[in-house]
mmCIF file of C-alpha atoms in Angstrom:
data_model
loop_
_atom_site.group_PDB
_atom_site.id
_atom_site.type_symbol
_atom_site.label_atom_id
_atom_site.label_comp_id
_atom_site.label_asym_id
_atom_site.label_seq_id
_atom_site.Cartn_x
_atom_site.Cartn_y
_atom_site.Cartn_z
ATOM 1 C CA MET A 123 29.142 -11.816 -26.005
ATOM 2 C CA LEU A 124 28.799 -12.686 -29.701
ATOM 3 C CA GLU A 125 30.591 -15.962 -29.064
ATOM 4 C CA LYS A 126 28.063 -16.905 -26.385
ATOM 5 C CA LEU A 127 25.095 -15.880 -28.550
ATOM 6 C CA SER A 128 26.488 -17.888 -31.467
ATOM 7 C CA GLN A 129 25.667 -21.026 -29.490
ATOM 8 C CA CYS A 130 21.928 -20.381 -30.014
ATOM 9 C CA LEU A 131 20.312 -23.216 -31.986
ATOM 10 C CA HIS A 132 17.479 -20.971 -33.266
ATOM 11 C CA CYS A 133 14.892 -23.581 -32.329
ATOM 12 C CA LYS A 134 11.703 -23.577 -34.384
ATOM 13 C CA ASN A 135 9.621 -23.870 -31.218
ATOM 14 C CA ALA A 136 11.830 -21.904 -28.869
ATOM 15 C CA LYS A 137 11.341 -23.032 -25.273
ATOM 16 C CA CYS A 138 13.135 -19.924 -24.023
ATOM 17 C CA THR A 139 10.505 -17.660 -25.578
ATOM 18 C CA GLU A 140 7.664 -19.869 -24.369
ATOM 19 C CA ALA A 141 8.997 -19.666 -20.811
ATOM 20 C CA CYS A 142 9.255 -15.867 -20.905
ATOM 21 C CA PRO A 143 6.132 -14.153 -19.469
ATOM 22 C CA VAL A 144 6.409 -11.456 -22.168
ATOM 23 C CA HIS A 145 7.392 -13.941 -24.893
ATOM 24 C CA THR A 146 10.605 -12.158 -25.872
ATOM 25 C CA PRO A 147 11.556 -13.294 -29.414
ATOM 26 C CA ILE A 148 15.018 -14.339 -28.275
ATOM 27 C CA GLY A 149 16.082 -16.201 -31.411
ATOM 28 C CA GLU A 150 15.034 -13.327 -33.664
ATOM 29 C CA VAL A 151 16.901 -10.791 -31.562
ATOM 30 C CA ILE A 152 20.049 -12.928 -31.547
ATOM 31 C CA THR A 153 19.858 -13.193 -35.342
ATOM 32 C CA MET A 154 19.669 -9.400 -35.613
ATOM 33 C CA ILE A 155 22.702 -8.996 -33.371
ATOM 34 C CA GLN A 156 24.651 -11.567 -35.374
ATOM 35 C CA ASN A 157 23.762 -9.666 -38.564
ATOM 36 C CA ASN A 158 25.079 -6.404 -37.081
ATOM 37 C CA ASP A 159 21.527 -5.039 -36.915
ATOM 38 C CA GLU A 160 21.909 -4.099 -33.275
ATOM 39 C CA GLN A 161 19.649 -1.056 -33.404
ATOM 40 C CA HIS A 162 16.769 -3.122 -34.702
ATOM 41 C CA ALA A 163 17.420 -5.677 -31.955
ATOM 42 C CA LYS A 164 17.201 -2.955 -29.321
ATOM 43 C CA GLU A 165 13.947 -1.636 -30.772
ATOM 44 C CA VAL A 166 12.357 -5.085 -30.867
ATOM 45 C CA LEU A 167 13.311 -5.722 -27.241
ATOM 46 C CA PHE A 168 11.815 -2.429 -26.084
ATOM 47 C CA GLN A 169 8.642 -2.635 -28.147
ATOM 48 C CA ASN A 170 8.002 -6.150 -26.931
ATOM 49 C CA ASN A 171 8.850 -5.261 -23.337
ATOM 50 C CA PRO A 172 9.342 -1.618 -22.326
ATOM 51 C CA MET A 173 10.824 -2.913 -19.054
ATOM 52 C CA SER A 174 13.348 -5.145 -20.835
ATOM 53 C CA ALA A 175 16.262 -3.258 -19.278
ATOM 54 C CA VAL A 176 14.848 -4.045 -15.834
ATOM 55 C CA CYS A 177 13.855 -7.646 -16.493
ATOM 56 C CA ALA A 178 17.376 -8.401 -17.727
ATOM 57 C CA TRP A 179 18.580 -7.713 -14.191
ATOM 58 C CA ILE A 180 15.887 -9.161 -11.941
ATOM 59 C CA CYS A 181 14.015 -11.900 -13.810
ATOM 60 C CA ASP A 182 14.273 -15.497 -12.659
ATOM 61 C CA HIS A 183 16.403 -16.456 -15.672
ATOM 62 C CA LYS A 184 17.014 -19.997 -14.470
ATOM 63 C CA GLY A 185 13.277 -20.503 -14.140
ATOM 64 C CA GLN A 186 12.523 -18.838 -17.465
ATOM 65 C CA CYS A 187 14.640 -18.242 -20.586
ATOM 66 C CA TYR A 188 18.041 -19.536 -19.444
ATOM 67 C CA GLY A 189 16.572 -22.525 -17.666
ATOM 68 C CA HIS A 190 14.577 -23.605 -20.730
ATOM 69 C CA CYS A 191 17.355 -23.281 -23.307
ATOM 70 C CA ILE A 192 17.680 -26.600 -25.172
ATOM 71 C CA ARG A 193 21.475 -26.352 -25.117
ATOM 72 C CA GLY A 194 21.316 -26.557 -21.344
ATOM 73 C CA ILE A 195 20.230 -30.206 -21.495
ATOM 74 C CA LYS A 196 23.637 -31.453 -22.613
ATOM 75 C CA SER A 197 25.786 -28.341 -22.511
ATOM 76 C CA VAL A 198 25.596 -24.737 -21.277
ATOM 77 C CA SER A 199 22.508 -22.593 -21.861
ATOM 78 C CA VAL A 200 22.802 -19.400 -23.889
ATOM 79 C CA PRO A 201 22.929 -16.452 -21.413
ATOM 80 C CA PHE A 202 20.693 -14.171 -23.459
ATOM 81 C CA PHE A 203 19.923 -12.018 -20.432
ATOM 82 C CA GLU A 204 23.535 -10.794 -20.422
ATOM 83 C CA ALA A 205 23.059 -9.370 -23.919
ATOM 84 C CA GLU A 206 19.669 -7.999 -22.913
ATOM 85 C CA LYS A 207 21.281 -6.021 -20.091
ATOM 86 C CA GLU A 208 23.716 -4.421 -22.504
ATOM 87 C CA TYR A 209 21.403 -3.693 -25.420
ATOM 88 C CA SER A 210 18.267 -2.723 -23.515
ATOM 89 C CA GLY A 211 20.238 -0.611 -21.059
ATOM 90 C CA SER A 212 21.962 1.351 -23.810
ATOM 91 C CA TYR A 213 18.678 1.760 -25.699
ATOM 92 C CA LEU A 214 17.112 3.537 -22.732
ATOM 93 C CA LYS A 215 19.973 6.036 -22.752
ATOM 94 C CA GLU A 216 19.388 6.902 -26.394
ATOM 95 C CA LEU A 217 15.580 6.660 -26.521
ATOM 96 C CA HIS A 218 13.511 9.807 -27.007
ATOM 97 C CA LEU A 219 9.738 9.523 -27.345
ATOM 98 C CA SER A 220 7.795 12.484 -28.652
ATOM 99 C CA ALA A 221 4.588 13.686 -27.066
ATOM 100 C CA PRO A 222 1.470 12.932 -29.143
ATOM 101 C CA ALA A 223 0.927 15.899 -31.481
ATOM 102 C CA LEU A 224 -2.783 15.342 -31.995
ATOM 103 C CA PRO A 225 -3.740 12.718 -29.421
ATOM 104 C CA LYS A 226 -6.823 10.717 -30.309
ATOM 105 C CA LYS A 227 -7.730 9.908 -26.692
ATOM 106 C CA ARG A 228 -6.824 10.774 -23.085
ATOM 107 C CA ALA A 229 -6.004 8.056 -20.572
ATOM 108 C CA ALA A 230 -5.395 8.004 -16.839
ATOM 109 C CA VAL A 231 -2.970 5.425 -15.467
ATOM 110 C CA ILE A 232 -3.139 4.672 -11.751
ATOM 111 C CA GLY A 233 0.259 3.619 -10.456
ATOM 112 C CA ALA A 234 3.795 4.251 -11.713
ATOM 113 C CA GLY A 235 5.252 0.827 -11.025
ATOM 114 C CA PRO A 236 6.358 -1.606 -13.754
ATOM 115 C CA ALA A 237 2.804 -2.108 -15.076
ATOM 116 C CA GLY A 238 2.007 1.603 -14.991
ATOM 117 C CA ILE A 239 5.222 2.630 -16.744
ATOM 118 C CA THR A 240 4.663 -0.033 -19.401
ATOM 119 C CA CYS A 241 1.108 1.111 -19.908
ATOM 120 C CA ALA A 242 2.079 4.797 -20.185
ATOM 121 C CA VAL A 243 4.877 4.101 -22.680
ATOM 122 C CA LEU A 244 2.759 1.923 -24.954
ATOM 123 C CA LEU A 245 -0.199 4.309 -24.870
ATOM 124 C CA THR A 246 2.043 7.252 -25.740
ATOM 125 C CA MET A 247 3.574 5.298 -28.621
ATOM 126 C CA ASN A 248 0.024 4.838 -29.906
ATOM 127 C CA ASN A 249 -0.807 8.562 -29.841
ATOM 128 C CA ILE A 250 -2.717 8.550 -26.534
ATOM 129 C CA GLU A 251 -2.284 11.425 -24.070
ATOM 130 C CA VAL A 252 -1.413 10.013 -20.634
ATOM 131 C CA THR A 253 -1.585 11.208 -17.052
ATOM 132 C CA ILE A 254 -0.170 8.992 -14.303
ATOM 133 C CA PHE A 255 -1.516 9.150 -10.750
ATOM 134 C CA GLU A 256 1.154 7.888 -8.343
ATOM 135 C CA SER A 257 0.638 7.572 -4.577
ATOM 136 C CA GLY A 258 4.344 8.030 -3.802
ATOM 137 C CA PRO A 259 6.933 10.750 -4.486
ATOM 138 C CA GLU A 260 8.664 8.961 -7.389
ATOM 139 C CA ILE A 261 8.099 6.459 -10.169
ATOM 140 C CA GLY A 262 9.081 2.821 -10.062
ATOM 141 C CA GLY A 263 6.936 1.290 -7.358
ATOM 142 C CA VAL A 264 8.699 -1.835 -6.122
ATOM 143 C CA LEU A 265 11.646 -1.061 -8.408
ATOM 144 C CA ALA A 266 12.324 2.127 -6.443
ATOM 145 C CA ASN A 267 11.241 1.082 -2.986
ATOM 146 C CA GLY A 268 11.572 -2.673 -2.799
ATOM 147 C CA ILE A 269 14.553 -3.883 -4.811
ATOM 148 C CA PRO A 270 18.005 -2.874 -3.493
ATOM 149 C CA SER A 271 20.495 -1.117 -5.747
ATOM 150 C CA PHE A 272 22.854 -4.096 -5.606
ATOM 151 C CA ARG A 273 20.217 -6.031 -7.556
ATOM 152 C CA LEU A 274 18.934 -3.279 -9.839
ATOM 153 C CA PRO A 275 20.808 -0.126 -10.957
ATOM 154 C CA LYS A 276 18.638 2.824 -9.943
ATOM 155 C CA ASP A 277 19.877 4.890 -12.880
ATOM 156 C CA LEU A 278 17.443 2.902 -15.010
ATOM 157 C CA LEU A 279 14.552 4.634 -13.257
ATOM 158 C CA LYS A 280 16.075 8.018 -14.080
ATOM 159 C CA ASP A 281 16.068 6.992 -17.729
ATOM 160 C CA TYR A 282 12.395 6.015 -17.553
ATOM 161 C CA LYS A 283 11.541 9.291 -15.827
ATOM 162 C CA ARG A 284 13.274 11.269 -18.581
ATOM 163 C CA ILE A 285 11.552 9.245 -21.306
ATOM 164 C CA LEU A 286 8.114 9.819 -19.760
ATOM 165 C CA ASP A 287 8.791 13.533 -19.297
ATOM 166 C CA GLU A 288 9.939 13.959 -22.899
ATOM 167 C CA ALA A 289 6.890 12.041 -24.102
ATOM 168 C CA GLY A 290 4.618 14.563 -22.434
ATOM 169 C CA VAL A 291 3.313 12.148 -19.800
ATOM 170 C CA ALA A 292 2.002 14.127 -16.843
ATOM 171 C CA ILE A 293 2.766 12.526 -13.477
ATOM 172 C CA LYS A 294 0.781 13.531 -10.410
ATOM 173 C CA TYR A 295 2.774 12.413 -7.376
ATOM 174 C CA ASN A 296 1.524 11.748 -3.842
ATOM 175 C CA VAL A 297 -2.025 11.249 -5.085
ATOM 176 C CA THR A 298 -3.833 8.225 -3.695
ATOM 177 C CA VAL A 299 -6.738 7.274 -5.895
ATOM 178 C CA GLY A 300 -9.631 6.348 -3.648
ATOM 179 C CA LYS A 301 -8.711 9.136 -1.226
ATOM 180 C CA THR A 302 -7.451 12.256 -3.018
ATOM 181 C CA VAL A 303 -9.445 11.508 -6.137
ATOM 182 C CA THR A 304 -11.946 8.778 -6.995
ATOM 183 C CA VAL A 305 -12.192 6.389 -9.895
ATOM 184 C CA SER A 306 -15.606 7.849 -10.710
ATOM 185 C CA LYS A 307 -14.161 11.362 -11.051
ATOM 186 C CA LEU A 308 -11.320 10.128 -13.244
ATOM 187 C CA LYS A 309 -13.821 8.449 -15.543
ATOM 188 C CA GLU A 310 -15.437 11.838 -16.104
ATOM 189 C CA ASP A 311 -12.187 13.464 -17.249
ATOM 190 C CA TYR A 312 -10.536 10.663 -19.246
ATOM 191 C CA ASP A 313 -11.527 8.417 -22.118
ATOM 192 C CA ALA A 314 -9.982 5.377 -20.453
ATOM 193 C CA LEU A 315 -8.743 4.364 -17.046
ATOM 194 C CA PHE A 316 -5.916 1.873 -16.447
ATOM 195 C CA ILE A 317 -5.637 0.626 -12.869
ATOM 196 C CA MET A 318 -2.041 -0.571 -12.531
ATOM 197 C CA CYS A 319 -1.727 -0.705 -8.762
ATOM 198 C CA GLY A 320 0.630 -3.072 -7.027
ATOM 199 C CA ALA A 321 0.297 -5.051 -3.823
ATOM 200 C CA PRO A 322 1.678 -2.532 -1.314
ATOM 201 C CA LEU A 323 0.416 -3.931 1.973
ATOM 202 C CA PRO A 324 2.408 -6.449 4.010
ATOM 203 C CA ASN A 325 0.856 -9.781 4.833
ATOM 204 C CA THR A 326 1.006 -10.603 8.516
ATOM 205 C CA LEU A 327 1.917 -13.673 10.546
ATOM 206 C CA ARG A 328 -1.057 -13.296 12.869
ATOM 207 C CA ILE A 329 0.871 -14.531 15.902
ATOM 208 C CA PRO A 330 1.248 -13.008 19.403
ATOM 209 C CA GLY A 331 3.864 -10.259 19.672
ATOM 210 C CA GLU A 332 3.829 -9.252 16.003
ATOM 211 C CA ASN A 333 2.935 -5.646 16.826
ATOM 212 C CA MET A 334 5.871 -5.084 19.159
ATOM 213 C CA GLY A 335 8.268 -2.251 18.388
ATOM 214 C CA HIS A 336 11.176 -4.372 17.190
ATOM 215 C CA VAL A 337 9.075 -6.193 14.558
ATOM 216 C CA HIS A 338 9.051 -4.689 11.060
ATOM 217 C CA TYR A 339 7.782 -5.654 7.617
ATOM 218 C CA ALA A 340 10.286 -6.191 4.839
ATOM 219 C CA ILE A 341 8.509 -4.048 2.247
ATOM 220 C CA ASP A 342 8.588 -1.133 4.691
ATOM 221 C CA TYR A 343 12.184 -1.724 5.736
ATOM 222 C CA LEU A 344 13.438 -1.839 2.140
ATOM 223 C CA LYS A 345 12.010 1.611 1.411
ATOM 224 C CA SER A 346 14.556 3.238 3.738
ATOM 225 C CA PRO A 347 16.852 0.779 5.550
ATOM 226 C CA GLU A 348 18.922 3.635 6.919
ATOM 227 C CA SER A 349 15.926 4.786 9.017
ATOM 228 C CA TYR A 350 15.873 1.618 11.101
ATOM 229 C CA HIS A 351 17.903 0.927 14.251
ATOM 230 C CA LEU A 352 17.643 -2.815 14.636
ATOM 231 C CA GLY A 353 20.507 -3.925 16.824
ATOM 232 C CA HIS A 354 23.024 -6.537 15.716
ATOM 233 C CA HIS A 355 21.161 -9.840 15.347
ATOM 234 C CA VAL A 356 18.161 -9.721 12.998
ATOM 235 C CA ILE A 357 15.993 -12.649 11.915
ATOM 236 C CA THR A 358 13.998 -12.471 8.676
ATOM 237 C CA LEU A 359 10.898 -14.659 8.453
ATOM 238 C CA GLY A 360 10.033 -15.723 4.895
ATOM 239 C CA ALA A 361 11.723 -17.037 1.770
ATOM 240 C CA GLY A 362 10.608 -15.035 -1.238
ATOM 241 C CA ASN A 363 12.682 -12.500 -3.158
ATOM 242 C CA VAL A 364 11.635 -9.743 -0.757
ATOM 243 C CA ALA A 365 12.896 -11.778 2.190
ATOM 244 C CA MET A 366 16.206 -12.332 0.404
ATOM 245 C CA ASP A 367 16.520 -8.640 -0.435
ATOM 246 C CA ALA A 368 15.879 -7.671 3.185
ATOM 247 C CA ALA A 369 18.272 -10.269 4.592
ATOM 248 C CA ARG A 370 21.012 -9.309 2.125
ATOM 249 C CA THR A 371 20.575 -5.612 2.904
ATOM 250 C CA LEU A 372 20.911 -6.396 6.595
ATOM 251 C CA ALA A 373 24.073 -8.430 6.013
ATOM 252 C CA ARG A 374 25.575 -5.720 3.824
ATOM 253 C CA THR A 375 24.975 -3.088 6.510
ATOM 254 C CA GLY A 376 26.788 -4.966 9.254
ATOM 255 C CA HIS A 377 24.014 -6.985 10.896
ATOM 256 C CA HIS A 378 24.146 -10.647 11.807
ATOM 257 C CA SER A 379 21.413 -11.672 9.372
ATOM 258 C CA GLU A 380 19.515 -14.950 9.488
ATOM 259 C CA ILE A 381 16.537 -16.349 7.595
ATOM 260 C CA TYR A 382 14.160 -18.770 9.303
ATOM 261 C CA TYR A 383 11.737 -20.659 7.069
ATOM 262 C CA ARG A 384 9.092 -23.266 7.782
ATOM 263 C CA LYS A 385 9.778 -25.348 4.664
ATOM 264 C CA SER A 386 12.718 -26.567 2.558
ATOM 265 C CA PHE A 387 15.058 -24.818 0.105
ATOM 266 C CA ASN A 388 13.183 -26.437 -2.790
ATOM 267 C CA GLU A 389 9.944 -24.817 -1.654
ATOM 268 C CA MET A 390 11.304 -21.292 -1.432
ATOM 269 C CA LYS A 391 9.615 -18.835 -3.772
ATOM 270 C CA ALA A 392 12.752 -16.767 -4.286
ATOM 271 C CA ASN A 393 14.788 -17.080 -7.477
ATOM 272 C CA VAL A 394 17.486 -19.740 -7.245
ATOM 273 C CA ASP A 395 20.170 -17.179 -8.062
ATOM 274 C CA GLU A 396 18.823 -14.848 -5.397
ATOM 275 C CA ILE A 397 19.039 -17.576 -2.777
ATOM 276 C CA GLU A 398 22.630 -18.366 -3.758
ATOM 277 C CA ASP A 399 23.575 -14.680 -3.677
ATOM 278 C CA THR A 400 22.005 -14.387 -0.239
ATOM 279 C CA LYS A 401 24.237 -17.198 0.998
ATOM 280 C CA LYS A 402 27.276 -15.489 -0.533
ATOM 281 C CA ASP A 403 26.432 -12.343 1.418
ATOM 282 C CA GLY A 404 26.822 -14.331 4.617
ATOM 283 C CA VAL A 405 23.151 -14.810 5.502
ATOM 284 C CA THR A 406 22.494 -18.089 7.309
ATOM 285 C CA PHE A 407 19.376 -20.232 6.787
ATOM 286 C CA THR A 408 17.487 -22.340 9.303
ATOM 287 C CA LEU A 409 14.742 -24.510 7.814
ATOM 288 C CA PHE A 410 11.596 -26.254 9.048
ATOM 289 C CA GLU A 411 11.076 -23.689 11.791
ATOM 290 C CA SER A 412 7.676 -22.046 12.202
ATOM 291 C CA PRO A 413 7.289 -18.925 14.393
ATOM 292 C CA VAL A 414 4.472 -19.145 16.948
ATOM 293 C CA GLU A 415 5.189 -16.135 19.171
ATOM 294 C CA ILE A 416 7.450 -13.082 19.168
ATOM 295 C CA LYS A 417 8.876 -11.864 22.443
ATOM 296 C CA LYS A 418 10.836 -8.741 23.341
ATOM 297 C CA ASP A 419 14.185 -10.479 23.036
ATOM 298 C CA GLY A 420 13.524 -13.160 20.431
ATOM 299 C CA ILE A 421 11.148 -15.599 18.755
ATOM 300 C CA VAL A 422 9.476 -18.796 19.885
ATOM 301 C CA PHE A 423 9.583 -21.392 17.122
ATOM 302 C CA CYS A 424 8.096 -24.824 16.674
ATOM 303 C CA LYS A 425 9.634 -27.448 14.476
ATOM 304 C CA SER A 426 7.706 -28.174 11.279
ATOM 305 C CA GLU A 427 7.655 -30.961 8.728
ATOM 306 C CA ASN A 428 6.167 -31.804 5.334
ATOM 307 C CA VAL A 429 3.479 -34.474 5.374
ATOM 308 C CA THR A 430 1.085 -35.905 2.802
ATOM 309 C CA ASP A 431 -2.575 -35.097 3.456
ATOM 310 C CA GLU A 432 -5.651 -37.178 2.618
ATOM 311 C CA ARG A 433 -5.707 -35.733 -0.915
ATOM 312 C CA GLY A 434 -2.135 -36.709 -1.583
ATOM 313 C CA ARG A 435 -0.844 -33.140 -1.320
ATOM 314 C CA ILE A 436 2.363 -32.164 0.447
ATOM 315 C CA VAL A 437 1.518 -29.793 3.297
ATOM 316 C CA THR A 438 3.649 -28.289 6.051
ATOM 317 C CA LYS A 439 2.614 -29.220 9.571
ATOM 318 C CA ILE A 440 3.617 -27.347 12.722
ATOM 319 C CA LEU A 441 4.832 -29.742 15.400
ATOM 320 C CA TYR A 442 3.353 -28.219 18.534
ATOM 321 C CA GLY A 443 5.155 -29.367 21.632
ATOM 322 C CA THR A 444 8.566 -28.627 20.128
ATOM 323 C CA GLU A 445 8.582 -24.963 21.174
ATOM 324 C CA HIS A 446 12.020 -23.429 21.612
ATOM 325 C CA PHE A 447 13.312 -19.885 21.964
ATOM 326 C CA VAL A 448 15.754 -18.167 19.604
ATOM 327 C CA PRO A 449 17.120 -14.805 20.802
ATOM 328 C CA CYS A 450 17.469 -11.822 18.443
ATOM 329 C CA ASP A 451 17.388 -8.035 18.528
ATOM 330 C CA ALA A 452 14.826 -7.442 15.769
ATOM 331 C CA VAL A 453 12.488 -9.313 13.420
ATOM 332 C CA ILE A 454 11.750 -8.662 9.745
ATOM 333 C CA VAL A 455 8.515 -10.231 8.457
ATOM 334 C CA ALA A 456 8.479 -11.082 4.755
ATOM 335 C CA VAL A 457 5.510 -13.358 4.103
ATOM 336 C CA SER A 458 4.056 -11.909 0.889
ATOM 337 C CA GLN A 459 2.037 -8.763 0.180
ATOM 338 C CA LEU A 460 -1.615 -7.844 -0.131
ATOM 339 C CA VAL A 461 -3.614 -5.619 -2.467
ATOM 340 C CA ASP A 462 -5.097 -2.412 -1.048
ATOM 341 C CA SER A 463 -8.682 -2.834 -2.225
ATOM 342 C CA GLN A 464 -9.964 0.529 -0.980
ATOM 343 C CA ILE A 465 -9.339 2.018 -4.412
ATOM 344 C CA TYR A 466 -12.283 -0.027 -5.680
ATOM 345 C CA ASN A 467 -14.776 1.105 -3.041
ATOM 346 C CA ASN A 468 -17.975 2.565 -4.488
ATOM 347 C CA THR A 469 -16.687 2.325 -8.066
ATOM 348 C CA GLY A 470 -19.030 -0.295 -9.474
ATOM 349 C CA ILE A 471 -16.047 -2.442 -10.458
ATOM 350 C CA GLU A 472 -16.866 -6.098 -9.886
ATOM 351 C CA LEU A 473 -14.420 -7.801 -7.537
ATOM 352 C CA ASN A 474 -13.559 -11.457 -7.090
ATOM 353 C CA LYS A 475 -13.186 -13.376 -3.820
ATOM 354 C CA TRP A 476 -9.729 -11.860 -3.309
ATOM 355 C CA ASN A 477 -11.185 -8.321 -3.526
ATOM 356 C CA THR A 478 -9.353 -7.593 -6.773
ATOM 357 C CA PRO A 479 -11.007 -6.645 -10.087
ATOM 358 C CA GLU A 480 -12.738 -9.348 -12.058
ATOM 359 C CA THR A 481 -11.288 -9.006 -15.551
ATOM 360 C CA ASP A 482 -11.217 -10.866 -18.829
ATOM 361 C CA GLU A 483 -7.943 -12.188 -20.227
ATOM 362 C CA PHE A 484 -7.109 -8.728 -21.582
ATOM 363 C CA GLY A 485 -7.685 -6.848 -18.331
ATOM 364 C CA ARG A 486 -11.126 -5.465 -19.160
ATOM 365 C CA THR A 487 -13.286 -4.857 -16.096
ATOM 366 C CA ASN A 488 -17.082 -4.784 -16.151
ATOM 367 C CA LEU A 489 -16.976 -0.995 -16.624
ATOM 368 C CA PRO A 490 -16.464 0.250 -20.207
ATOM 369 C CA PHE A 491 -12.947 1.540 -20.873
ATOM 370 C CA VAL A 492 -11.732 0.665 -17.388
ATOM 371 C CA TYR A 493 -8.855 -1.827 -17.415
ATOM 372 C CA ALA A 494 -6.777 -3.383 -14.659
ATOM 373 C CA ALA A 495 -3.547 -5.386 -14.524
ATOM 374 C CA GLY A 496 -0.423 -5.976 -12.468
ATOM 375 C CA ASP A 497 -0.045 -7.137 -8.888
ATOM 376 C CA GLY A 498 -3.208 -5.243 -7.942
ATOM 377 C CA VAL A 499 -5.140 -7.831 -9.942
ATOM 378 C CA THR A 500 -3.027 -10.978 -9.675
ATOM 379 C CA GLY A 501 -1.454 -10.504 -6.277
ATOM 380 C CA PRO A 502 2.364 -10.431 -5.971
ATOM 381 C CA LYS A 503 3.938 -11.691 -9.190
ATOM 382 C CA THR A 504 7.045 -10.900 -11.226
ATOM 383 C CA VAL A 505 7.827 -7.676 -13.062
ATOM 384 C CA ALA A 506 7.618 -9.550 -16.364
ATOM 385 C CA GLU A 507 4.127 -10.788 -15.555
ATOM 386 C CA ALA A 508 3.031 -7.257 -14.652
ATOM 387 C CA VAL A 509 4.417 -6.018 -17.975
ATOM 388 C CA GLN A 510 2.528 -8.683 -19.906
ATOM 389 C CA GLY A 511 -0.709 -7.786 -18.153
ATOM 390 C CA ALA A 512 -0.228 -4.099 -18.957
ATOM 391 C CA LYS A 513 0.530 -4.899 -22.609
ATOM 392 C CA LEU A 514 -2.732 -6.817 -22.909
ATOM 393 C CA THR A 515 -4.791 -3.947 -21.487
ATOM 394 C CA VAL A 516 -3.330 -1.519 -24.016
ATOM 395 C CA GLN A 517 -4.056 -3.963 -26.838
ATOM 396 C CA ALA A 518 -7.621 -4.308 -25.576
ATOM 397 C CA PHE A 519 -8.116 -0.535 -25.378
ATOM 398 C CA LEU A 520 -6.772 0.078 -28.890
ATOM 399 C CA GLN A 521 -9.099 -2.600 -30.186
ATOM 400 C CA ASP A 522 -12.065 -1.215 -28.238
ATOM 401 C CA ILE A 523 -11.704 2.325 -29.602
ATOM 402 C CA GLU A 524 -11.635 0.995 -33.168
ATOM 403 C CA GLU A 525 -14.901 -0.873 -32.792
#
């Protein structure tokens, strides 16, 4: 590992750090490791990104740090994420945060996904008493229920749970804010409210047959694949990371797994590495196919193509008249996720046209001491982007209470 890290050029304007959503100081951390100051390196990684141990596994490294390494232009990029896995993973095992002795404020965090965990950790480290309200039975959000164990070791979530417990963070499970308790009531009991919800609802295709019994949504399937009886041949519709995770899970559990997508490989939203790993798992891809109807024993597709519109943009056009039937036993729909906006009903929080909170660049809403970040604000993004949003809300809150 040291030999690989020694290839770092320690660029003055590091493109790797610029490309990282949480701006990990990669060069500085490598210098610490090279100087045998490994403990300091671990601390810097965690303080900059409490989810560093997770991001090292699931980030789009080729699109971010690794892909922007200057050495990669003429040689091989420095695989910093490999070191990050080792150092951040071991740091979680040894980390013990103390509960605030004399907390200066009390904060409620809605959601225990990546943004919520980040928020709770950083608030605790700044002497704020924290209670998390989580709609499910465990922490992690998409990390627990959406990303398979072959992509992310689940033991990491056990480490985060222990750290939160030791830090005195109270976690109220199976509580849906907006139903069990309201934002208005939480505002009465806490000095600040951090809305760190994800995007838990599946987007739909809006085509005939989508509500039939053999059609399922990927984000639901990935929560408990063992609960589903899908037959042998399963087609996944979509090409993001969730689609890849679903298709790979299907292949690894003995199904004939295929992905059908209406565009090209270059237009897929999934990480490049994830696409390649999906191929290695035996999943087959069929491109420029757009579903127009789902039947009991398969899917009706039309061919599609990319064309240039009147504004010069590349758009995908469905070629009606090319309908053809592809048989399958079950269908998995993976065409993005939506925010559940009911949490904001009757709260006074101003919403934008997407029915998510209108915030400033630091996650402040129009209500004093109410902050929002993560997928529940931006729509489906990466874990690293959710972490950065949560970091900014904590910074804003600490600044606001000092004014």
